[in-house]
Amino acid sequence: MAEPKTNELMEKIVSLCKRRGFVFQSSEIYGGLNGFWDYGPLGAELKRNVKELWWNTMTRQRDDVVGLEATIIMHPQIWRASGHVETFADLMSECPVTKKRVRSDQVESQTGIAYFWTGASDAEGKVCAEPFSVLIPIGKPPESARKVAAQFYELRGIKSPVVQGERSEKLENTVLYHPESGARLSEPRPFNLMFKTYVGPVESEDNVAYLRPETAQAIFAQFKNVLETSRQKVPFGIAQVGKAFRNEVTPRNFTFRSREFEQMELEFFIKPDEAVEAAHGSVAIVPSSGHPGQPQANWGWQAWHQYWVEERVKFYEGIGLSRETLGFHIQTPEELAHYARATTDILFKFPFSKKDGQGNVAGDELEGIAARSDFDLSQHERFSGKPMGVFDDELRAAWAKLDDAKKQELSQRYHAARLKYLLKSGVEQARAEKQAKENADGLAKGQYIPHVIEPSAGVDRLILALISNAYSEVTETDDKGKSETRVVMKFHPRVAPIKVAIFPLLKNKPDLVNKALAIRDLLRPNMNVFYDDGGSIGRRYARQDEAGTPFCITVDFETFEGVKDGTAAGEKDTVTIRYRDDGRQERLRISELLALLMEKIR
Ligand code: ATP
């Protein structure tokens, strides 16, 4: 079940990941399980660092975001309310010969000669009238197409079939044929991506539950509990990191599209624009590019959306993904869900990302930032029958001071938005009208259902982006003219799995070893440290370069004798620090090491 190789760089990355223990195929000893991946020692550290940085940035460093850790299996009604039971499906087509399935929208376009048959019969007079077609590359003999047709009809009970009504035609850029077998694919049909299971001992329809396909819904379902226990007020956010499961039709591109993966999601709840306008006279409009600065009380959904797009880009830049490595996709009105106001996808230019006609690479999705209106909480209010609205004193006080014209204008706008949502969600006209009126009256009393901005990122895609971005090769030639190419993983020190490696120059000199171990113990409480005394210093540097360790420290004789030159001239208790990216070496006091390294990895 090996992943098909997309290009040479991806092949090298996949092989490095296995060789150095970043990523292994799940259940490899049993042949692997398609779409499932395990993280080895270096991968586990890298992943942990990324998740911790996200959590710190999104919750601990802010006053307006709190965390949640919910279960993976939840009440199945949650997935009805969210729309996943009905609509979380990809269109899937099947190859009628190999039974392999593909996502209908992901079939590569092909040009070739298509052979068509109207049916087949066999020596016993059995007939199959089902038409069939096969596409083969131009220049390949028709026999290869007939062989596939024979397989197709044999599967339908026609032994040694004689195919009938053959004709052929050149087809250009067709997406209707299986890329491997050439057989014409079945008609696309929806395939729900949720993994099903049963809760309790009885496997009945009543006990069906789902492995969550996203972490977000638990945040909506627990919105009221979090609000009541955290002393937060809208605008505020709830963040969660955790596993999600999607039975993807065609997992591919290594870990990019997996069936089990992790998400880092924030639901940031904001006031509806009508409430902001009531309190502040108008809603701020910010430029649609660039960071809009510190949050302001008069921000509506557009400013908050722009803010979160830029905050997320800042996060990526802070861990080594420069803006040039990223791309953006702003969803068009046709792509947007009916309830969404805007969605911006942040893309990364992966080695497998496709080029457009001009040779530009847009990239593939790392994270989506969606302005989802009040859809999610409204759905849970309807499905659970529990109120999801909040009471806002500031709005109530401000509303009382508005003139009648403004009250009417805001009320009408809010009413129209609520009515649109209710009708789109299938609520019958009269009930929807009544409900929308109640909602608009509620606004005047300071009540509303919060809107939400959702930055939703995938951990595994980010790890793959960081690995792809870090991958570099250096070729060195020795004195004898022999050159060697080796890999240097240039991770940003913040995410690097190992922050610093400590080497005694020689392993048979107890003074050197003891000092190196003492330095390891000094640094260890604060960062991931690797001690290595095996092989030449050059080999040890090379091993750490491949692991992406940004700093290596060597304890040598000058540590005890004092150096004659350099920054710490003549002093004892100094070491050499070597920087991974430029190979630079410096002499440093041991007493200064911790502060220097902490500054670089923070
Ligand atoms: P795609 O269009 O690529 O299937 P999506 O738009 O369905 O992704 P979302 O539902 O918005 O994805 O999920 C948020 C994030 O979760 C994505 O940006 C991505 O980083 C991650 N993610 C989604 N599906 C997968 C998957 N199958 N494997 C790994 N990560 C995933």
XYZ file of C-alpha atoms and ligand atoms in Angstrom:
633
model
C 0.000 0.000 0.000
C 2.844 2.351 -0.719
C 1.947 5.942 -1.526
C 2.305 6.629 -5.252
C 5.358 8.798 -5.836
C 4.378 12.251 -7.007
C 7.800 13.686 -7.681
C 11.431 13.244 -6.859
C 11.540 15.714 -3.978
C 8.502 14.108 -2.353
C 10.180 10.708 -2.719
C 13.259 12.034 -0.932
C 11.136 13.567 1.827
C 9.137 10.391 2.377
C 12.325 8.360 2.510
C 14.027 10.762 4.934
C 10.929 10.698 7.148
C 11.199 6.942 7.485
C 14.993 6.786 7.719
C 15.219 9.428 10.455
C 12.027 8.573 12.328
C 9.802 11.503 11.470
C 6.896 9.560 9.958
C 6.251 5.830 9.520
C 3.459 4.082 7.723
C 0.899 2.882 10.245
C 0.850 -0.912 10.785
C 3.796 -1.230 8.408
C 4.676 -4.787 9.446
C 1.238 -5.889 8.204
C 1.560 -4.081 4.887
C 0.327 -0.703 6.106
C -3.124 0.833 6.225
C -3.836 3.385 3.540
C -4.340 6.917 4.888
C -2.904 6.290 8.369
C 0.513 7.465 9.535
C 2.544 7.239 12.747
C 5.029 9.807 13.969
C 8.411 8.454 15.052
C 10.702 9.941 17.725
C 11.618 13.100 15.772
C 8.132 13.502 14.284
C 6.474 13.192 17.686
C 8.677 15.998 19.068
C 8.049 18.187 16.037
C 4.296 17.669 16.298
C 4.250 18.351 20.011
C 6.191 21.588 19.513
C 3.772 22.760 16.822
C 0.690 22.001 18.894
C 2.150 23.667 21.966
C 3.101 26.774 20.008
C -0.395 26.982 18.556
C -1.997 26.496 21.962
C 0.256 29.092 23.572
C -0.271 31.644 20.834
C -4.010 31.118 20.600
C -4.931 30.765 24.275
C -2.285 31.477 26.916
C -0.906 34.592 25.281
C -4.394 36.091 24.962
C -7.059 37.192 27.412
C -9.922 36.504 25.034
C -9.487 32.804 24.180
C -9.958 29.767 26.412
C -9.425 26.067 25.716
C -11.537 22.947 25.490
C -10.741 19.264 25.284
C -13.818 17.318 24.222
C -14.479 13.681 23.376
C -14.051 12.225 19.915
C -17.360 10.379 19.997
C -20.299 12.656 20.701
C -24.085 12.526 20.547
C -25.028 11.710 16.921
C -27.498 14.637 16.892
C -24.468 16.936 16.812
C -23.675 15.665 13.319
C -27.251 16.084 12.182
C -27.287 19.671 13.425
C -23.949 20.424 11.785
C -25.111 18.969 8.467
C -22.445 16.250 8.394
C -24.900 13.316 8.363
C -26.675 14.701 5.323
C -24.035 16.485 3.352
C -20.500 15.586 4.449
C -19.848 13.592 1.332
C -17.497 13.532 -1.611
C -18.569 12.351 -5.020
C -16.959 9.020 -5.656
C -16.605 6.897 -8.798
C -15.585 3.268 -8.964
C -13.485 1.385 -11.481
C -15.766 -1.522 -12.522
C -12.751 -3.788 -13.155
C -10.394 -3.205 -10.215
C -13.127 -1.945 -7.833
C -10.773 0.884 -6.857
C -12.516 4.119 -5.906
C -11.509 7.639 -6.774
C -12.841 11.045 -5.841
C -14.709 12.098 -8.967
C -13.330 15.657 -8.803
C -9.746 14.453 -8.507
C -9.409 12.297 -11.628
C -6.478 13.572 -13.695
C -7.491 14.570 -17.205
C -6.229 12.206 -19.922
C -5.983 12.103 -23.693
C -6.084 8.796 -25.580
C -8.071 6.449 -27.769
C -11.340 5.276 -26.253
C -12.766 1.904 -27.314
C -16.483 1.333 -26.894
C -18.404 -1.963 -26.895
C -22.115 -2.488 -26.817
C -21.862 -5.811 -25.001
C -20.349 -9.310 -25.069
C -21.352 -12.948 -25.419
C -19.643 -16.299 -24.796
C -19.477 -19.752 -26.383
C -22.413 -20.951 -24.255
C -24.588 -18.229 -25.756
C -24.654 -16.094 -22.608
C -25.023 -12.397 -23.408
C -24.269 -9.261 -21.410
C -25.762 -6.156 -23.015
C -24.049 -3.695 -20.648
C -21.970 -1.212 -22.678
C -18.356 -0.672 -21.673
C -15.486 1.582 -22.652
C -11.717 1.728 -22.086
C -9.226 4.527 -22.697
C -5.679 3.633 -23.769
C -2.730 5.893 -24.593
C -2.293 6.817 -28.265
C -0.029 4.257 -29.966
C -0.895 1.343 -27.654
C -2.378 -1.704 -29.496
C -6.179 -2.137 -29.306
C -5.539 -5.574 -27.764
C -4.654 -3.927 -24.443
C -8.099 -2.281 -24.377
C -9.849 -5.538 -25.346
C -8.086 -7.305 -22.460
C -9.651 -4.884 -19.960
C -13.041 -5.329 -21.641
C -12.669 -9.115 -21.314
C -12.004 -8.713 -17.572
C -15.076 -6.481 -17.258
C -17.369 -8.998 -18.976
C -15.848 -11.990 -17.165
C -16.729 -10.290 -13.878
C -20.299 -10.269 -15.201
C -20.299 -14.041 -15.773
C -19.343 -14.159 -19.475
C -16.542 -16.716 -19.828
C -13.972 -16.040 -22.591
C -16.151 -13.184 -23.845
C -16.423 -12.082 -27.433
C -16.922 -8.323 -27.327
C -19.462 -6.752 -29.654
C -20.052 -3.517 -31.555
C -16.547 -2.196 -31.206
C -15.796 1.380 -32.208
C -13.024 3.778 -31.222
C -12.588 7.533 -30.915
C -9.841 9.945 -29.819
C -10.771 11.731 -26.565
C -8.947 14.774 -25.246
C -8.751 15.865 -21.602
C -11.370 13.427 -20.395
C -11.815 12.749 -16.671
C -14.166 9.793 -17.100
C -11.647 6.920 -17.106
C -9.721 5.238 -14.306
C -6.119 6.485 -14.553
C -4.649 3.008 -13.878
C -6.937 0.443 -15.543
C -8.294 2.737 -18.287
C -11.841 1.465 -17.615
C -14.728 3.926 -17.808
C -15.605 4.960 -14.248
C -19.039 4.474 -12.730
C -21.360 7.486 -12.387
C -20.296 9.661 -9.405
C -22.259 9.056 -6.219
C -22.012 10.678 -2.816
C -19.961 8.894 -0.210
C -20.249 10.057 3.412
C -16.795 10.557 4.898
C -17.699 9.928 8.535
C -16.463 6.757 10.229
C -19.376 4.997 11.927
C -19.321 2.956 15.096
C -21.776 1.707 17.731
C -21.974 2.805 21.337
C -22.651 -0.084 23.715
C -22.975 -3.796 23.034
C -25.835 -3.684 20.530
C -24.995 -2.917 16.921
C -28.307 -1.304 16.029
C -29.224 1.868 14.144
C -30.212 3.440 17.502
C -26.654 3.063 18.747
C -24.832 4.484 15.753
C -22.214 7.089 16.593
C -19.513 8.768 14.551
C -15.836 9.480 15.037
C -15.739 13.257 14.809
C -14.805 14.542 11.344
C -13.753 17.898 12.845
C -13.107 19.236 16.330
C -15.218 22.370 15.899
C -18.657 20.981 16.698
C -17.798 20.164 20.312
C -16.939 23.823 20.786
C -20.395 24.870 19.610
C -22.102 22.191 21.679
C -20.222 23.331 24.821
C -20.494 27.048 24.050
C -22.895 27.817 26.903
C -20.943 25.805 29.502
C -17.702 27.535 28.567
C -19.339 30.969 28.547
C -20.825 30.415 31.993
C -17.654 29.045 33.581
C -14.932 31.151 31.999
C -16.222 34.693 32.748
C -15.658 35.582 29.100
C -17.896 37.947 27.174
C -18.438 38.138 23.405
C -16.096 38.715 21.567
C -14.126 35.725 22.799
C -12.908 32.411 21.467
C -12.724 28.725 22.356
C -9.767 26.724 21.051
C -9.300 22.997 20.707
C -6.610 20.652 19.399
C -7.462 17.055 18.701
C -7.968 14.109 16.427
C -10.423 14.111 13.552
C -11.341 11.249 11.243
C -12.486 11.275 7.633
C -12.859 8.182 5.506
C -11.256 9.952 2.550
C -11.958 8.195 -0.763
C -8.402 8.641 -1.985
C -5.888 9.461 0.742
C -2.806 10.848 -0.986
C 0.262 13.024 -1.021
C 1.798 11.326 2.018
C 0.201 12.741 5.185
C -1.536 15.629 3.367
C -4.812 13.761 2.989
C -5.052 11.189 5.764
C -7.987 9.333 7.231
C -6.954 10.066 10.817
C -5.425 13.472 11.472
C -5.293 16.288 13.974
C -6.838 19.720 13.823
C -6.177 22.943 15.687
C -9.393 24.934 15.641
C -10.537 28.197 17.098
C -14.133 29.347 17.163
C -14.026 33.054 17.824
C -17.478 34.366 18.762
C -18.345 37.928 17.796
C -21.346 40.228 17.960
C -23.575 40.474 14.909
C -22.828 43.632 12.930
C -26.229 45.104 13.907
C -25.248 44.919 17.600
C -21.866 46.580 16.897
C -23.553 49.328 14.893
C -26.134 49.936 17.624
C -23.378 50.433 20.187
C -20.822 52.323 18.063
C -22.793 54.132 15.369
C -21.079 52.232 12.563
C -19.038 49.110 11.874
C -15.329 49.581 11.114
C -14.244 48.696 7.596
C -10.601 47.608 7.442
C -8.454 47.173 4.305
C -8.839 43.687 2.879
C -5.105 43.086 2.996
C -2.598 43.635 5.779
C -3.016 43.343 9.533
C -5.788 45.596 10.880
C -3.991 45.990 14.243
C -5.304 45.533 17.780
C -8.969 44.479 18.033
C -11.408 47.344 18.393
C -14.880 47.455 19.906
C -16.414 48.651 16.616
C -15.159 45.679 14.591
C -17.726 43.657 12.710
C -17.225 40.292 11.016
C -15.134 41.664 8.140
C -12.480 43.222 10.416
C -12.367 40.155 12.667
C -12.010 37.872 9.678
C -9.148 39.934 8.271
C -7.553 40.049 11.717
C -7.568 36.266 12.074
C -6.208 35.685 8.560
C -3.285 37.965 9.383
C -2.767 36.538 12.872
C -2.536 33.092 11.365
C -0.053 34.208 8.715
C 2.005 35.787 11.521
C 1.980 32.435 13.305
C 3.270 30.641 10.207
C 5.967 33.259 9.655
C 7.000 32.862 13.295
C 7.764 29.178 12.754
C 9.720 29.603 9.562
C 7.126 29.577 6.764
C 7.724 32.865 4.995
C 4.907 34.613 3.133
C 6.513 33.559 -0.178
C 5.980 29.906 0.699
C 2.289 30.555 1.360
C -0.614 31.234 -0.972
C -4.181 32.397 -0.470
C -7.445 31.263 -1.910
C -10.429 33.513 -1.329
C -13.534 31.454 -1.901
C -15.825 32.771 -4.604
C -19.535 33.344 -3.887
C -20.244 30.082 -5.763
C -17.820 28.143 -3.540
C -19.094 29.604 -0.251
C -21.626 27.733 1.863
C -24.974 29.574 1.994
C -24.398 30.732 5.578
C -20.747 31.792 5.157
C -19.823 35.420 4.609
C -16.219 34.782 3.521
C -13.575 32.072 3.619
C -9.872 32.555 3.034
C -7.734 29.454 2.717
C -4.072 29.748 3.588
C -2.120 27.509 1.229
C 1.405 26.160 1.337
C 3.429 25.482 -1.782
C 4.063 21.762 -1.296
C 6.422 19.881 -3.629
C 3.323 18.206 -5.132
C 1.331 21.444 -5.566
C 0.285 21.941 -9.157
C 1.484 24.696 -11.484
C -1.033 26.822 -13.368
C -0.776 27.666 -17.099
C 1.835 30.367 -16.380
C 3.950 28.056 -14.238
C 2.844 29.660 -10.949
C 2.162 27.498 -7.933
C -0.813 28.524 -5.799
C -0.320 25.802 -3.186
C -2.589 23.443 -1.248
C -4.715 24.175 1.811
C -3.064 24.363 5.211
C -5.838 26.184 7.000
C -9.226 27.733 6.274
C -10.445 30.894 7.996
C -14.192 31.157 7.650
C -16.706 33.799 8.684
C -19.604 31.426 9.395
C -22.282 33.908 10.553
C -24.477 32.564 13.404
C -25.176 29.322 11.539
C -23.527 26.823 13.895
C -24.985 28.006 17.191
C -28.377 28.525 15.520
C -28.359 24.949 14.249
C -27.565 23.600 17.709
C -30.282 25.773 19.218
C -32.821 24.325 16.746
C -31.710 20.731 17.106
C -31.188 20.656 20.883
C -33.999 23.029 21.822
C -31.539 24.755 24.202
C -31.021 28.521 23.853
C -27.612 29.452 22.462
C -28.062 33.226 22.581
C -26.268 35.615 24.905
C -27.398 38.690 26.764
C -25.354 41.840 26.152
C -25.875 44.784 28.597
C -23.886 47.134 26.377
C -26.252 46.469 23.474
C -29.352 46.899 25.619
C -28.136 50.234 26.982
C -27.075 51.443 23.509
C -30.335 50.359 21.883
C -32.380 52.489 24.298
C -30.498 55.570 23.082
C -31.022 54.984 19.323
C -33.546 57.022 17.387
C -36.520 55.187 15.955
C -35.245 55.201 12.369
C -31.979 53.523 13.382
C -33.804 51.013 15.575
C -36.022 50.113 12.664
C -33.163 49.847 10.177
C -31.087 47.570 12.404
C -34.073 45.527 13.408
C -35.062 44.970 9.789
C -31.564 43.938 8.768
C -31.313 41.473 11.632
C -34.780 40.149 10.874
C -33.888 39.634 7.210
C -30.681 37.735 8.052
C -32.453 35.484 10.560
C -35.302 34.817 8.153
C -32.870 33.885 5.385
C -31.099 31.417 7.672
C -34.336 29.857 8.906
C -35.803 29.436 5.426
C -32.547 28.006 4.029
C -32.522 25.539 6.909
C -35.928 24.246 5.872
C -38.099 25.942 8.512
C -41.603 26.436 7.151
C -42.433 30.069 6.128
C -44.941 31.026 8.853
C -42.789 29.561 11.633
C -39.680 31.145 10.202
C -41.377 34.577 10.052
C -42.497 34.256 13.670
C -39.088 33.114 14.853
C -37.232 35.844 12.928
C -39.534 38.476 14.459
C -38.817 37.116 17.946
C -35.085 37.259 17.195
C -35.327 40.872 16.009
C -37.323 41.818 19.139
C -34.675 40.031 21.204
C -31.930 42.179 19.672
C -33.679 45.278 21.033
C -33.477 43.700 24.504
C -29.754 42.940 24.146
C -30.044 39.326 22.986
C -28.475 37.645 20.003
C -26.852 34.440 18.822
C -23.124 35.157 18.402
C -21.537 34.972 14.975
C -18.276 33.114 14.564
C -14.931 33.368 12.801
C -13.255 29.978 12.488
C -9.528 29.561 11.830
C -9.226 25.811 11.283
C -5.781 24.308 10.710
C -4.521 20.770 10.180
C -1.564 19.689 12.325
C -0.393 16.993 9.935
C -0.469 19.252 6.890
C 1.521 21.821 8.840
C 4.083 19.199 9.834
C 4.421 18.192 6.180
C 4.791 21.860 5.209
C 7.498 22.346 7.857
C 9.356 19.232 6.730
C 9.134 20.249 3.036
C 10.229 23.778 3.863
C 13.148 22.605 6.015
C 14.475 20.072 3.510
C 17.721 21.163 1.877
C 20.765 19.410 0.508
C 24.436 20.382 0.724
C 27.180 18.889 -1.371
C 30.656 18.840 0.148
C 33.920 17.775 -1.469
C 36.713 16.359 0.712
C 40.518 16.744 0.277
C 40.596 13.736 -2.057
C 38.011 15.335 -4.342
C 35.218 12.956 -3.283
C 31.903 14.734 -2.992
C 28.993 13.795 -0.809
C 25.479 15.211 -0.744
C 23.728 15.254 2.577
C 20.470 16.549 3.951
C 20.145 19.518 6.289
C 16.704 20.033 7.810
C 16.500 23.768 8.413
C 13.672 23.830 10.948
C 13.026 27.068 12.774
C 14.518 26.617 16.281
C 11.015 27.033 17.763
C 9.745 23.845 16.119
C 12.976 21.846 15.786
C 12.506 18.396 17.417
C 15.913 18.575 19.129
C 17.006 22.046 20.134
C 20.611 21.354 20.998
C 23.059 18.454 20.803
C 25.916 18.127 23.295
C 29.139 16.364 22.340
C 32.257 15.563 24.340
C 35.156 15.764 21.858
C 36.309 12.269 22.883
C 34.271 9.663 24.657
C 37.200 8.065 26.486
C 38.129 11.209 28.417
C 36.069 11.268 31.636
C 36.604 15.025 32.153
C 35.142 15.826 28.726
C 32.273 13.361 29.161
C 31.361 14.556 32.659
C 31.369 18.187 31.620
C 29.225 17.419 28.571
C 26.764 15.470 30.739
C 26.647 18.363 33.211
C 25.758 20.745 30.352
C 23.087 18.319 29.153
C 21.572 18.294 32.655
C 21.772 22.069 32.895
C 19.810 22.581 29.668
C 17.464 19.598 29.824
C 14.754 21.043 32.085
C 14.182 23.786 29.505
C 14.503 22.112 26.124
C 14.919 18.822 24.270
C 18.641 18.008 24.408
C 20.467 15.161 22.674
C 23.752 13.797 23.998
C 26.007 12.068 21.489
C 29.550 10.790 21.957
C 29.769 8.406 18.975
C 31.981 8.948 15.915
C 33.886 11.962 14.633
C 32.571 15.453 15.353
C 31.890 15.840 11.613
C 29.678 12.725 11.572
C 27.889 13.924 14.683
C 27.194 17.310 13.089
C 25.891 15.577 9.963
C 23.510 13.396 11.993
C 22.133 16.439 13.791
C 21.793 18.378 10.524
C 19.562 15.610 9.221
C 17.466 15.739 12.378
C 17.231 19.518 12.028
C 19.009 20.372 15.308
C 19.846 24.085 15.113
C 22.711 24.112 17.661
C 25.532 21.709 18.559
C 27.813 22.217 21.538
C 31.211 20.588 21.860
C 33.194 20.220 25.063
C 36.917 20.048 24.210
C 40.299 20.469 25.940
C 40.072 24.250 25.791
C 37.027 23.992 28.031
C 39.502 23.120 30.805
C 42.647 24.879 29.683
C 41.234 28.181 28.511
C 41.400 29.580 24.979
C 43.908 31.931 23.556
C 41.568 33.750 21.182
C 37.853 34.288 20.510
C 35.147 35.976 22.527
C 35.983 34.300 25.795
C 39.768 34.586 25.398
C 41.852 32.958 28.063
C 38.835 31.833 30.046
C 38.029 28.372 31.260
C 34.566 26.784 31.181
C 33.815 27.666 27.627
C 32.446 25.493 24.803
C 32.091 25.658 21.042
C 28.620 26.282 19.684
C 28.070 25.423 16.024
C 25.140 26.839 14.079
C 23.407 24.427 11.687
C 22.425 26.833 8.926
C 25.772 28.440 8.177
C 28.193 26.100 9.958
C 29.535 29.077 11.965
C 31.301 28.230 15.233
C 31.741 30.410 18.320
C 33.318 30.069 21.712
C 30.869 30.722 24.539
C 30.882 30.660 28.309
C 28.900 27.721 29.697
C 27.241 30.162 32.081
C 25.784 32.064 29.097
C 24.456 29.043 27.219
C 21.007 28.699 28.725
C 20.043 32.354 28.231
C 21.344 32.368 24.657
C 19.512 29.206 23.663
C 16.283 30.197 25.411
C 16.233 33.421 23.466
C 16.582 31.532 20.182
C 13.989 28.836 20.787
C 11.290 30.967 22.417
P -9.830 19.661 1.763
O -10.618 20.581 0.867
O -8.355 19.653 1.487
O -10.444 18.297 1.891
P -11.308 20.832 3.849
O -11.592 22.201 3.298
O -12.365 19.797 3.807
O -9.944 20.269 3.213
P -11.619 21.607 6.538
O -12.855 20.832 6.744
O -11.731 23.080 6.384
O -10.807 20.997 5.312
O -10.604 21.236 7.697
C -9.711 22.166 8.247
C -8.271 21.709 8.099
O -8.125 20.355 8.513
C -7.763 21.742 6.658
O -7.336 23.028 6.299
C -6.616 20.756 6.743
O -5.439 21.375 7.236
C -7.089 19.737 7.760
N -7.603 18.544 7.065
C -8.819 18.367 6.524
N -8.916 17.148 5.972
C -7.721 16.533 6.176
C -7.206 15.244 5.847
N -7.930 14.331 5.238
N -5.925 14.955 6.210
C -5.159 15.859 6.849
N -5.612 17.085 7.193
C -6.868 17.425 6.871
